[in-house]
Amino acid sequence: MRQNSTAPRNNKLKPSSNLIMNGSVRVRVIRTLLAIQNGQSLSSVLDPLLNSLHDGDKGFAHALLLTTLRQWHALARLLDSLADNPIDEVEVRTTIQVGLVQLLYLEVADHAAIHETVEAAKEIESAHSTGLVNAILRKVAKNPSKFRKKCDKKHSLPNWLAYQLKQDWSEQYDDLTQGLRQPAPMFLRVNSAVTSVEDYQHALDGAEIDADIVELTTGFKVANSSESAAATLSTKGLRLHQSTAVNALPDFALGTASVQDMHAQLAAPIINKALMAKLSAVKSDTENTNNEIHILDACAAPGGKLAHWLELISANDESSLFHVKQDNNEISSEMSPAITDIRVTAIDNEAPRIERIRENLQRLNLSQHDLQQAERSVALNIVCADATRWQHGKNKKAATNDPVFDAILLDSPCTATGVIRRHPDISILRTEEDIEQTALLQADILHNLWPQLKIGGYLLYVTCSILKQENVEQMQDFITHHNDAVVIEFTDDCNWGIEQAIGRQCLPIDSASGDGFYYALLQKTAE
C-alpha cells in the first residue's frame, strides 16, 4: 500500500542546515517543526530549541512542540477539512497546526493563541497568509470541543502506518493507535549493584517524587544435561507518577539509577539468565575449562542495555555470572568451575553514539577501571563497527573467525514504531519503504553475527518496533535459513507481552505502560 499522505502537495522546504533560533517562542517551535519535516530528528533539535529560551518559556515550548508532533497527522486532516482550498506551503500549514494545538490541546486563551500565531506567521516570512491563519483559528475557537472531538476521533499516524498496524494488530488496533498519540510514563532502572528498587523508592519518597514498583516476570524453557527445565526471573523497575528532571533524582549523578523504559529493562536479565543456564547446563563443558566467557552487545548505543547487563554482572548476588547458581537441578560446583574472567564486547557503527556509551558507563561507574575487581575480571571493549560486516578479531594475525561468543544481545535497528510516544517525530520521518529496507538490514546483521556464536550459546533478538515484518516474521525467516537455530519458548509465567509464533511482543497499551518491544531468544545447536 502506498502512503495516502495528508502532507502538503508541494512539501519542499527551504534548505536549512542550521536551525535558526530567534524570534518568539512560537516562531522557534515552528522553525523546529520545519527542521523535523526537513529530515532532522527531534533528539537533534530539541536541545537547541530549549537552550535558546528563558527558563520560564521552556515548559510551554516543550509542550507545544511535543503535542503538535503527537497530533500531527490528525491536525493535518482537520486542517484540510477547514480550508476552502488546498494549503500547499509547509510554513503556512505548520503555523496553523501550531495554532490549532494551542486552542484544542493546551487550553491557551483564544486571543493569545490567535494573535501570537498570526504574528508568528509574519516572522517566518508568511505575512501573506495572516488572513488565512486568522480565519481558520477563529473558526475553531468558536467551538473547540467540536473540533477536538473531530481531531481525536481517528488515529494520528500516517495512513500507511495505520494500515499496517490494522493488518498486524486488528484486535488491538483502536487502543494502539490512540495510545501512540499519548505521552509515555517515565521509568527508572535501579542499579542493583548499588541499592535495591525498594530502597530507591524510599529515597524518591524523601525527595517527594511519587513512584510505583513495576514487576515483570519472565519464564522460558532451557535445556540442561538431562531434561528440559524452566528458567524464571523477576525484573523490577520504578514508574514515576510524573516525569521529573534527572537532576532532581536522588544520587542520579552517582549512578544509582537510570532512565529506561520498563519493557527495555527485560533485555539484560533475559540474556543474562540464559547465559547462566548455559553455564550450569553441561556437566563437562570443555569450552568453559578456562573459566572465561565472552559476550557481545551488538548495536549497543546509547548503552542502556549494556549498562544493565554490566550492573547484573557486577552485582554481588545470584544475578552475577561470577556466581552461577548451584542447586539440585543444576550442575554441582565440583563440575562447574567458578567464572573468573568475562570479556564484554560492544559495537555500534557511529562514533558519536560510541561516545554516548562511554559517557553513560562513566556515570554508572561501569568503565573499564571500575569493572576490575579482586579475583575476577571484566574486560570491556567498545568498538565502532558495522554489525553487518564486523568479525571479532578479524584484524588480528591469529584471527580465525571461529565462534567466540557465549551470548549475544542484538538490539536490532528498526523503525522504532514502538517508541512513537517518546519520539513522535518518527511518524513524520519514517516512510513505508523504510520497513523493507530495515528488515533487510536486520537480516544482514543476523547472518553476520550468528556464525560468531558458540554452539550452545544464546542470541537475544530485540527491537523497539511493533511491526511484524521486523519482528516475528524476521525470526521466522531466519529460522528457515538456519538449521542450527532453535527457538527458546517463553512460558506462561510471563506477565508481559503477547505470545507470537516466535517470541513475545510488547505493545505500549499494556498494564505496565511500557513501550513497544519485541523479544525472541534463540539457541545455537550442532546441525
Short mmCIF file of C-alpha atoms in Angstrom, two decimals:
data_model
loop_
_atom_site.label_atom_id
_atom_site.label_comp_id
_atom_site.label_asym_id
_atom_site.label_seq_id
_atom_site.Cartn_x
_atom_site.Cartn_y
_atom_site.Cartn_z
CA MET A 1 0.00 0.00 0.00
CA ARG A 2 1.30 3.42 -0.89
CA GLN A 3 1.08 6.24 1.61
CA ASN A 4 -2.00 8.41 1.25
CA SER A 5 -0.35 11.40 2.79
CA THR A 6 -2.03 14.35 4.42
CA ALA A 7 1.14 16.34 3.91
CA PRO A 8 1.02 19.35 1.61
CA ARG A 9 1.01 18.68 -2.11
CA ASN A 10 4.19 20.70 -2.55
CA ASN A 11 6.15 19.90 0.57
CA LYS A 12 9.62 21.02 -0.40
CA LEU A 13 11.15 23.02 2.39
CA LYS A 14 13.68 25.78 2.17
CA PRO A 15 17.21 24.43 2.78
CA SER A 16 18.06 24.73 6.47
CA SER A 17 21.28 23.07 7.56
CA ASN A 18 21.45 25.36 10.59
CA LEU A 19 18.44 25.74 12.83
CA ILE A 20 17.86 29.48 13.43
CA MET A 21 16.70 30.11 16.98
CA ASN A 22 15.42 33.62 17.30
CA GLY A 23 12.03 35.32 17.47
CA SER A 24 9.08 34.45 19.69
CA VAL A 25 8.58 31.09 21.36
CA ARG A 26 6.02 30.08 18.76
CA VAL A 27 8.34 31.06 15.91
CA ARG A 28 11.11 28.91 17.34
CA VAL A 29 8.75 25.96 17.71
CA ILE A 30 7.57 26.42 14.11
CA ARG A 31 11.16 26.51 12.86
CA THR A 32 11.92 23.37 14.85
CA LEU A 33 8.95 21.60 13.27
CA LEU A 34 10.11 22.70 9.82
CA ALA A 35 13.55 21.25 10.55
CA ILE A 36 11.97 17.93 11.53
CA GLN A 37 9.95 17.86 8.32
CA ASN A 38 13.22 18.53 6.54
CA GLY A 39 14.67 15.30 7.96
CA GLN A 40 16.20 16.29 11.30
CA SER A 41 15.30 14.20 14.34
CA LEU A 42 13.59 15.52 17.43
CA SER A 43 16.58 14.49 19.54
CA SER A 44 18.87 16.69 17.43
CA VAL A 45 16.70 19.82 17.54
CA LEU A 46 15.06 19.73 20.96
CA ASP A 47 18.04 20.88 23.00
CA PRO A 48 18.88 23.77 20.63
CA LEU A 49 15.28 24.93 20.98
CA LEU A 50 15.14 24.72 24.77
CA ASN A 51 18.63 26.15 25.25
CA SER A 52 17.66 29.21 23.23
CA LEU A 53 14.82 30.09 25.60
CA HIS A 54 14.48 31.63 29.03
CA ASP A 55 13.62 29.14 31.76
CA GLY A 56 10.08 30.46 32.02
CA ASP A 57 9.38 29.67 28.36
CA LYS A 58 10.90 26.20 28.17
CA GLY A 59 7.91 24.31 29.58
CA PHE A 60 5.46 25.89 27.16
CA ALA A 61 7.78 25.39 24.18
CA HIS A 62 8.33 21.74 25.07
CA ALA A 63 4.59 21.09 25.46
CA LEU A 64 3.76 22.94 22.26
CA LEU A 65 6.36 21.08 20.21
CA LEU A 66 5.66 17.58 21.55
CA THR A 67 1.88 17.93 21.46
CA THR A 68 1.97 19.22 17.89
CA LEU A 69 4.07 16.23 16.85
CA ARG A 70 1.82 13.73 18.65
CA GLN A 71 -1.28 15.13 16.99
CA TRP A 72 0.42 15.97 13.68
CA HIS A 73 -1.45 13.78 11.22
CA ALA A 74 -4.84 14.28 12.87
CA LEU A 75 -4.27 18.04 12.79
CA ALA A 76 -3.32 17.82 9.11
CA ARG A 77 -6.59 16.08 8.29
CA LEU A 78 -8.53 18.63 10.32
CA LEU A 79 -6.76 21.48 8.54
CA ASP A 80 -7.64 20.03 5.15
CA SER A 81 -11.31 19.94 6.16
CA LEU A 82 -11.21 23.56 7.35
CA ALA A 83 -9.55 25.09 4.30
CA ASP A 84 -11.64 26.06 1.28
CA ASN A 85 -8.65 25.46 -0.97
CA PRO A 86 -5.57 23.23 -0.60
CA ILE A 87 -2.83 24.81 1.51
CA ASP A 88 0.42 23.86 -0.14
CA GLU A 89 3.01 25.91 1.74
CA VAL A 90 4.64 23.90 4.51
CA GLU A 91 5.40 27.00 6.55
CA VAL A 92 1.75 28.06 6.50
CA ARG A 93 0.43 24.59 7.31
CA THR A 94 2.87 24.22 10.17
CA THR A 95 1.96 27.63 11.59
CA ILE A 96 -1.75 26.83 11.56
CA GLN A 97 -1.20 23.42 13.16
CA VAL A 98 0.75 25.09 15.97
CA GLY A 99 -2.19 27.45 16.44
CA LEU A 100 -4.67 24.56 16.48
CA VAL A 101 -2.71 22.76 19.19
CA GLN A 102 -2.90 25.81 21.43
CA LEU A 103 -6.68 26.01 21.03
CA LEU A 104 -7.51 22.31 21.19
CA TYR A 105 -4.93 20.73 23.49
CA LEU A 106 -3.07 23.32 25.54
CA GLU A 107 -6.03 25.49 26.52
CA VAL A 108 -4.25 28.71 25.65
CA ALA A 109 -6.63 31.69 25.76
CA ASP A 110 -8.24 32.27 22.36
CA HIS A 111 -6.99 35.80 21.89
CA ALA A 112 -3.42 34.90 22.84
CA ALA A 113 -3.29 31.78 20.67
CA ILE A 114 -4.71 33.54 17.61
CA HIS A 115 -2.82 36.81 17.93
CA GLU A 116 0.57 35.25 18.68
CA THR A 117 0.21 32.66 15.91
CA VAL A 118 -0.71 35.34 13.36
CA GLU A 119 2.33 37.35 14.46
CA ALA A 120 4.46 34.20 14.12
CA ALA A 121 3.30 33.89 10.50
CA LYS A 122 4.73 37.33 9.85
CA GLU A 123 8.06 36.45 11.46
CA ILE A 124 8.59 33.37 9.32
CA GLU A 125 8.04 35.38 6.15
CA SER A 126 4.47 34.20 5.62
CA ALA A 127 2.77 37.56 6.09
CA HIS A 128 0.65 36.90 3.01
CA SER A 129 -1.08 34.11 4.94
CA THR A 130 -2.07 36.02 8.06
CA GLY A 131 -5.68 36.41 6.91
CA LEU A 132 -5.99 32.66 6.30
CA VAL A 133 -4.33 31.79 9.62
CA ASN A 134 -6.59 34.20 11.48
CA ALA A 135 -9.76 32.95 9.79
CA ILE A 136 -9.15 29.24 10.42
CA LEU A 137 -8.13 29.71 14.03
CA ARG A 138 -11.12 31.95 14.76
CA LYS A 139 -13.45 29.35 13.27
CA VAL A 140 -12.02 26.67 15.55
CA ALA A 141 -12.06 28.95 18.61
CA LYS A 142 -15.85 29.31 18.31
CA ASN A 143 -16.36 25.60 19.10
CA PRO A 144 -13.09 23.99 20.23
CA SER A 145 -14.76 20.93 21.81
CA LYS A 146 -16.36 20.04 18.47
CA PHE A 147 -13.07 20.22 16.60
CA ARG A 148 -11.17 18.44 19.40
CA LYS A 149 -13.59 15.51 19.12
CA LYS A 150 -13.14 15.51 15.36
CA CYS A 151 -9.37 15.52 15.75
CA ASP A 152 -9.40 12.74 18.35
CA LYS A 153 -11.86 10.51 16.52
CA LYS A 154 -9.33 8.66 14.40
CA HIS A 155 -5.62 7.95 14.61
CA SER A 156 -2.79 10.47 14.32
CA LEU A 157 -0.48 8.36 12.19
CA PRO A 158 0.49 8.40 8.53
CA ASN A 159 -2.08 6.33 6.68
CA TRP A 160 0.45 3.72 5.55
CA LEU A 161 1.44 3.01 9.15
CA ALA A 162 -2.16 2.90 10.38
CA TYR A 163 -2.95 0.43 7.60
CA GLN A 164 -0.01 -1.80 8.57
CA LEU A 165 -0.99 -1.76 12.24
CA LYS A 166 -4.51 -2.74 11.23
CA GLN A 167 -3.06 -5.75 9.40
CA ASP A 168 -0.73 -6.73 12.25
CA TRP A 169 -2.89 -5.93 15.28
CA SER A 170 -6.55 -5.88 14.27
CA GLU A 171 -7.83 -6.71 17.76
CA GLN A 172 -5.68 -4.07 19.45
CA TYR A 173 -5.85 -1.52 16.63
CA ASP A 174 -8.11 1.12 18.20
CA ASP A 175 -6.37 1.10 21.58
CA LEU A 176 -2.97 1.01 19.92
CA THR A 177 -3.46 3.91 17.54
CA GLN A 178 -4.93 6.07 20.29
CA GLY A 179 -2.24 5.03 22.76
CA LEU A 180 0.55 6.06 20.40
CA ARG A 181 -0.57 9.68 20.50
CA GLN A 182 -0.30 9.86 24.31
CA PRO A 183 2.78 10.78 26.37
CA ALA A 184 4.73 7.83 27.78
CA PRO A 185 5.45 7.48 31.50
CA MET A 186 8.96 7.85 32.87
CA PHE A 187 10.60 4.68 34.19
CA LEU A 188 13.74 4.21 36.25
CA ARG A 189 16.11 1.26 36.36
CA VAL A 190 17.80 0.96 39.73
CA ASN A 191 21.44 -0.15 39.78
CA SER A 192 21.24 -3.47 41.62
CA ALA A 193 24.96 -3.34 42.29
CA VAL A 194 24.35 -0.24 44.45
CA THR A 195 20.90 -0.47 46.02
CA SER A 196 17.50 -2.16 45.79
CA VAL A 197 14.39 -0.96 44.00
CA GLU A 198 12.56 -0.76 47.31
CA ASP A 199 15.26 1.35 48.95
CA TYR A 200 15.42 3.70 46.00
CA GLN A 201 11.65 4.10 46.10
CA HIS A 202 12.06 5.24 49.72
CA ALA A 203 14.70 7.72 48.57
CA LEU A 204 12.28 9.06 45.98
CA ASP A 205 9.62 9.41 48.66
CA GLY A 206 12.07 11.52 50.65
CA ALA A 207 12.52 13.75 47.62
CA GLU A 208 8.70 13.99 47.27
CA ILE A 209 8.74 12.06 44.00
CA ASP A 210 5.94 9.51 43.73
CA ALA A 211 6.71 6.22 42.02
CA ASP A 212 5.25 2.73 41.80
CA ILE A 213 7.22 -0.50 41.61
CA VAL A 214 6.51 -2.44 38.42
CA GLU A 215 7.46 -6.10 38.45
CA LEU A 216 7.68 -8.17 35.27
CA THR A 217 8.03 -11.95 35.47
CA THR A 218 9.72 -13.92 32.71
CA GLY A 219 9.84 -17.65 32.18
CA PHE A 220 11.47 -19.51 29.32
CA LYS A 221 12.40 -23.10 28.60
CA VAL A 222 16.02 -24.10 28.83
CA ALA A 223 17.79 -27.41 28.40
CA ASN A 224 20.23 -28.99 30.85
CA SER A 225 22.14 -32.21 30.60
CA SER A 226 19.19 -34.44 31.41
CA GLU A 227 15.85 -32.73 31.00
CA SER A 228 14.11 -29.56 29.97
CA ALA A 229 13.58 -27.04 32.73
CA ALA A 230 12.12 -23.58 33.04
CA ALA A 231 14.15 -20.55 33.99
CA THR A 232 12.23 -17.79 35.71
CA LEU A 233 13.27 -14.31 36.68
CA SER A 234 11.73 -11.15 38.05
CA THR A 235 12.54 -7.67 36.77
CA LYS A 236 11.62 -4.67 38.91
CA GLY A 237 11.59 -1.03 37.90
CA LEU A 238 10.01 2.22 39.02
CA ARG A 239 7.28 4.12 37.17
CA LEU A 240 7.11 7.77 38.13
CA HIS A 241 3.71 9.41 38.54
CA GLN A 242 5.08 12.48 36.80
CA SER A 243 8.15 12.93 34.63
CA THR A 244 10.98 14.54 36.58
CA ALA A 245 14.26 16.19 35.64
CA VAL A 246 17.08 13.74 36.24
CA ASN A 247 19.00 16.24 38.35
CA ALA A 248 16.14 16.03 40.86
CA LEU A 249 16.51 12.26 41.25
CA PRO A 250 18.43 11.13 44.36
CA ASP A 251 22.06 10.23 43.59
CA PHE A 252 21.40 10.12 39.85
CA ALA A 253 24.81 11.61 39.09
CA LEU A 254 26.38 8.86 41.20
CA GLY A 255 24.91 6.13 39.02
CA THR A 256 22.27 4.84 41.43
CA ALA A 257 19.52 4.93 38.81
CA SER A 258 19.00 5.32 35.07
CA VAL A 259 16.08 6.36 32.91
CA GLN A 260 14.99 3.28 30.94
CA ASP A 261 11.63 2.09 29.69
CA MET A 262 10.19 -0.83 31.66
CA HIS A 263 9.96 -3.15 28.68
CA ALA A 264 13.53 -2.29 27.71
CA GLN A 265 14.58 -3.44 31.19
CA LEU A 266 13.75 -7.03 30.20
CA ALA A 267 16.65 -7.41 27.76
CA ALA A 268 19.67 -7.71 30.04
CA PRO A 269 18.03 -10.01 32.63
CA ILE A 270 16.78 -12.40 29.92
CA ILE A 271 20.10 -12.83 28.10
CA ASN A 272 21.95 -12.92 31.43
CA LYS A 273 19.66 -15.66 32.76
CA ALA A 274 20.01 -17.62 29.51
CA LEU A 275 23.78 -17.44 29.75
CA MET A 276 23.69 -18.59 33.36
CA ALA A 277 21.58 -21.54 32.24
CA LYS A 278 24.18 -22.36 29.61
CA LEU A 279 26.98 -22.29 32.16
CA SER A 280 25.03 -24.55 34.52
CA ALA A 281 23.69 -26.95 31.92
CA VAL A 282 26.51 -29.24 30.87
CA LYS A 283 28.49 -31.15 33.50
CA SER A 284 31.67 -31.48 31.43
CA ASP A 285 31.76 -28.49 29.13
CA THR A 286 35.34 -28.25 27.93
CA GLU A 287 34.86 -24.79 26.43
CA ASN A 288 34.50 -23.38 29.94
CA THR A 289 37.57 -25.04 31.45
CA ASN A 290 39.47 -21.78 31.13
CA ASN A 291 36.83 -20.12 33.37
CA GLU A 292 36.33 -17.38 30.76
CA ILE A 293 33.23 -16.35 28.87
CA HIS A 294 32.81 -13.83 26.07
CA ILE A 295 29.62 -11.87 25.41
CA LEU A 296 28.60 -9.38 22.74
CA ASP A 297 26.23 -6.41 22.79
CA ALA A 298 25.57 -5.52 19.14
CA CYS A 299 24.14 -2.13 18.13
CA ALA A 300 24.75 -1.14 21.73
CA ALA A 301 24.34 2.66 21.71
CA PRO A 302 23.39 4.57 23.74
CA GLY A 303 24.32 1.81 26.16
CA GLY A 304 21.30 1.35 28.41
CA LYS A 305 21.00 -2.41 27.94
CA LEU A 306 24.79 -2.83 28.05
CA ALA A 307 24.94 -0.92 31.33
CA HIS A 308 22.13 -3.02 32.76
CA TRP A 309 23.97 -6.23 31.83
CA LEU A 310 27.18 -4.93 33.40
CA GLU A 311 25.24 -3.99 36.53
CA LEU A 312 23.91 -7.55 36.77
CA ILE A 313 27.39 -8.96 36.25
CA SER A 314 28.80 -6.64 38.92
CA ALA A 315 26.05 -7.27 41.48
CA ASN A 316 27.16 -9.46 44.38
CA ASP A 317 24.13 -11.74 44.18
CA GLU A 318 22.74 -14.66 42.20
CA SER A 319 22.25 -12.49 39.09
CA SER A 320 26.02 -12.21 38.65
CA LEU A 321 27.73 -14.50 36.19
CA PHE A 322 30.52 -14.83 38.75
CA HIS A 323 28.05 -16.63 40.99
CA VAL A 324 26.29 -19.15 38.77
CA LYS A 325 23.57 -20.63 40.95
CA GLN A 326 24.13 -24.21 42.07
CA ASP A 327 21.26 -26.39 43.29
CA ASN A 328 19.89 -29.89 42.98
CA ASN A 329 18.58 -29.27 39.47
CA GLU A 330 21.82 -27.90 38.15
CA ILE A 331 25.44 -28.88 37.95
CA SER A 332 27.48 -29.23 41.14
CA SER A 333 30.22 -26.77 41.97
CA GLU A 334 32.82 -29.52 41.54
CA MET A 335 31.81 -29.94 37.91
CA SER A 336 31.41 -26.24 37.12
CA PRO A 337 34.46 -24.10 37.96
CA ALA A 338 33.69 -20.54 39.01
CA ILE A 339 33.89 -17.92 36.29
CA THR A 340 36.85 -15.63 36.87
CA ASP A 341 37.08 -13.73 33.57
CA ILE A 342 34.32 -12.14 31.49
CA ARG A 343 35.07 -10.44 28.21
CA VAL A 344 32.44 -7.98 27.03
CA THR A 345 32.46 -6.56 23.51
CA ALA A 346 30.05 -3.79 22.49
CA ILE A 347 29.76 -2.50 18.95
CA ASP A 348 27.93 0.34 17.25
CA ASN A 349 28.53 1.95 13.89
CA GLU A 350 28.53 5.68 14.76
CA ALA A 351 31.36 7.38 16.63
CA PRO A 352 29.14 9.96 18.40
CA ARG A 353 26.94 7.13 19.67
CA ILE A 354 30.01 5.28 20.89
CA GLU A 355 30.85 8.36 22.91
CA ARG A 356 27.35 8.25 24.41
CA ILE A 357 28.01 4.70 25.57
CA ARG A 358 31.22 5.76 27.28
CA GLU A 359 29.54 8.73 28.97
CA ASN A 360 26.69 6.60 30.30
CA LEU A 361 29.02 3.92 31.62
CA GLN A 362 31.21 6.58 33.24
CA ARG A 363 28.23 7.97 35.20
CA LEU A 364 27.26 4.49 36.32
CA ASN A 365 30.80 3.66 37.44
CA LEU A 366 31.00 0.92 34.84
CA SER A 367 34.07 2.00 32.94
CA GLN A 368 36.88 -0.49 32.39
CA HIS A 369 38.69 0.72 35.51
CA ASP A 370 35.56 0.31 37.67
CA LEU A 371 34.93 -3.23 36.46
CA GLN A 372 38.26 -4.65 37.61
CA GLN A 373 37.86 -6.44 40.93
CA ALA A 374 39.96 -8.74 43.04
CA GLU A 375 39.95 -12.38 41.96
CA ARG A 376 37.70 -11.69 38.96
CA SER A 377 37.94 -9.60 35.85
CA VAL A 378 35.60 -7.97 33.36
CA ALA A 379 37.35 -6.82 30.21
CA LEU A 380 35.25 -4.30 28.29
CA ASN A 381 35.97 -3.48 24.64
CA ILE A 382 33.82 -0.88 22.85
CA VAL A 383 34.22 -0.91 19.08
CA CYS A 384 32.94 1.41 16.36
CA ALA A 385 31.98 -1.06 13.64
CA ASP A 386 29.29 -2.03 11.16
CA ALA A 387 27.42 -5.06 12.54
CA THR A 388 26.64 -6.29 9.01
CA ARG A 389 30.35 -6.90 8.35
CA TRP A 390 32.22 -6.87 11.65
CA GLN A 391 34.04 -10.06 12.61
CA HIS A 392 35.61 -10.45 16.04
CA GLY A 393 39.36 -10.40 15.80
CA LYS A 394 39.47 -10.20 12.01
CA ASN A 395 42.26 -7.63 12.12
CA LYS A 396 44.46 -9.78 14.33
CA LYS A 397 47.09 -12.06 12.83
CA ALA A 398 45.80 -15.05 14.79
CA ALA A 399 42.15 -14.43 13.96
CA THR A 400 40.28 -17.50 12.72
CA ASN A 401 36.74 -16.08 12.84
CA ASP A 402 35.67 -19.21 14.71
CA PRO A 403 32.65 -18.93 17.02
CA VAL A 404 33.76 -16.95 20.04
CA PHE A 405 30.69 -15.63 21.88
CA ASP A 406 28.77 -17.44 24.60
CA ALA A 407 25.89 -14.98 24.31
CA ILE A 408 24.85 -12.16 22.00
CA LEU A 409 22.40 -9.36 22.76
CA LEU A 410 21.28 -7.88 19.45
CA ASP A 411 19.36 -4.65 19.97
CA SER A 412 18.50 -4.60 16.30
CA PRO A 413 17.99 -1.48 14.17
CA CYS A 414 14.29 -0.99 13.47
CA THR A 415 11.72 1.62 12.50
CA ALA A 416 11.22 2.38 16.23
CA THR A 417 7.45 2.40 15.84
CA GLY A 418 7.13 1.10 19.39
CA VAL A 419 8.54 4.31 20.87
CA ILE A 420 6.47 6.86 18.94
CA ARG A 421 5.05 8.10 22.26
CA ARG A 422 8.54 9.23 23.26
CA HIS A 423 9.72 10.17 19.79
CA PRO A 424 6.65 11.41 17.92
CA ASP A 425 8.84 12.71 15.09
CA ILE A 426 9.10 9.07 13.98
CA SER A 427 5.62 9.27 12.46
CA ILE A 428 6.86 12.12 10.24
CA LEU A 429 10.34 10.83 9.43
CA ARG A 430 9.52 7.19 8.64
CA THR A 431 8.22 6.08 5.26
CA GLU A 432 6.61 2.86 4.10
CA GLU A 433 9.78 1.98 2.19
CA ASP A 434 11.76 2.08 5.46
CA ILE A 435 10.18 -1.16 6.64
CA GLU A 436 11.56 -3.27 3.82
CA GLN A 437 14.97 -1.61 3.96
CA THR A 438 15.18 -2.06 7.73
CA ALA A 439 14.15 -5.72 7.53
CA LEU A 440 16.94 -6.35 5.02
CA LEU A 441 19.44 -4.62 7.32
CA GLN A 442 18.29 -6.73 10.26
CA ALA A 443 18.73 -9.90 8.25
CA ASP A 444 22.25 -8.89 7.21
CA ILE A 445 23.23 -8.32 10.84
CA LEU A 446 21.75 -11.61 11.98
CA HIS A 447 23.50 -13.57 9.23
CA ASN A 448 26.82 -11.94 10.10
CA LEU A 449 26.66 -12.40 13.87
CA TRP A 450 25.16 -15.87 14.09
CA PRO A 451 28.31 -17.73 12.91
CA GLN A 452 30.24 -15.99 15.71
CA LEU A 453 28.05 -17.58 18.40
CA LYS A 454 29.30 -20.80 20.01
CA ILE A 455 27.27 -23.98 19.91
CA GLY A 456 25.04 -23.91 22.96
CA GLY A 457 25.17 -20.12 23.06
CA TYR A 458 22.18 -17.79 23.11
CA LEU A 459 21.18 -14.84 20.96
CA LEU A 460 18.51 -12.46 22.20
CA TYR A 461 16.90 -10.51 19.37
CA VAL A 462 15.29 -7.24 20.48
CA THR A 463 13.57 -4.41 18.64
CA CYS A 464 11.52 -1.40 19.69
CA SER A 465 9.20 -1.96 16.74
CA ILE A 466 5.57 -3.08 16.69
CA LEU A 467 5.64 -4.15 13.03
CA LYS A 468 5.64 -7.91 12.50
CA GLN A 469 7.86 -7.75 9.41
CA GLU A 470 10.72 -6.56 11.63
CA ASN A 471 9.92 -8.96 14.44
CA VAL A 472 8.23 -12.35 14.33
CA GLU A 473 8.37 -12.54 10.52
CA GLN A 474 12.08 -11.71 10.63
CA MET A 475 12.63 -14.54 13.09
CA GLN A 476 10.57 -17.00 11.07
CA ASP A 477 12.66 -16.25 8.00
CA PHE A 478 15.89 -16.59 9.98
CA ILE A 479 14.91 -19.96 11.42
CA THR A 480 14.02 -21.19 7.95
CA HIS A 481 17.54 -20.48 6.71
CA HIS A 482 19.46 -21.63 9.81
CA ASN A 483 19.02 -25.26 10.80
CA ASP A 484 21.26 -24.74 13.82
CA ALA A 485 18.93 -22.14 15.37
CA VAL A 486 16.44 -23.32 17.98
CA VAL A 487 13.70 -21.11 19.37
CA ILE A 488 13.63 -20.90 23.16
CA GLU A 489 9.98 -20.60 24.09
CA PHE A 490 8.72 -18.16 26.66
CA THR A 491 6.36 -19.81 29.12
CA ASP A 492 3.03 -18.82 30.59
CA ASP A 493 4.94 -17.39 33.56
CA CYS A 494 5.44 -14.20 31.54
CA ASN A 495 3.17 -11.35 32.63
CA TRP A 496 4.23 -9.12 29.76
CA GLY A 497 3.75 -9.09 26.02
CA ILE A 498 1.66 -11.12 23.58
CA GLU A 499 2.80 -14.59 22.59
CA GLN A 500 3.86 -14.84 18.95
CA ALA A 501 4.77 -17.79 16.74
CA ILE A 502 8.31 -16.93 17.83
CA GLY A 503 8.98 -14.68 20.81
CA ARG A 504 6.75 -12.16 22.55
CA GLN A 505 5.55 -8.71 21.51
CA CYS A 506 5.03 -5.87 23.97
CA LEU A 507 2.59 -3.17 22.89
CA PRO A 508 2.51 0.29 24.51
CA ILE A 509 -1.01 -0.29 25.84
CA ASP A 510 -0.50 -2.97 28.49
CA SER A 511 -0.75 -2.65 32.26
CA ALA A 512 2.94 -1.84 32.69
CA SER A 513 2.58 1.11 30.26
CA GLY A 514 5.97 0.33 28.71
CA ASP A 515 6.92 0.92 25.10
CA GLY A 516 6.50 -1.44 22.17
CA PHE A 517 9.29 -4.05 22.26
CA TYR A 518 9.77 -7.46 20.68
CA TYR A 519 11.85 -10.27 22.20
CA ALA A 520 12.96 -13.57 20.69
CA LEU A 521 15.52 -15.91 22.28
CA LEU A 522 17.45 -18.36 20.10
CA GLN A 523 19.99 -21.05 20.99
CA LYS A 524 22.61 -22.42 18.64
CA THR A 525 22.87 -26.18 18.28
CA ALA A 526 25.04 -28.52 16.25
CA GLU A 527 23.46 -29.10 12.84
#
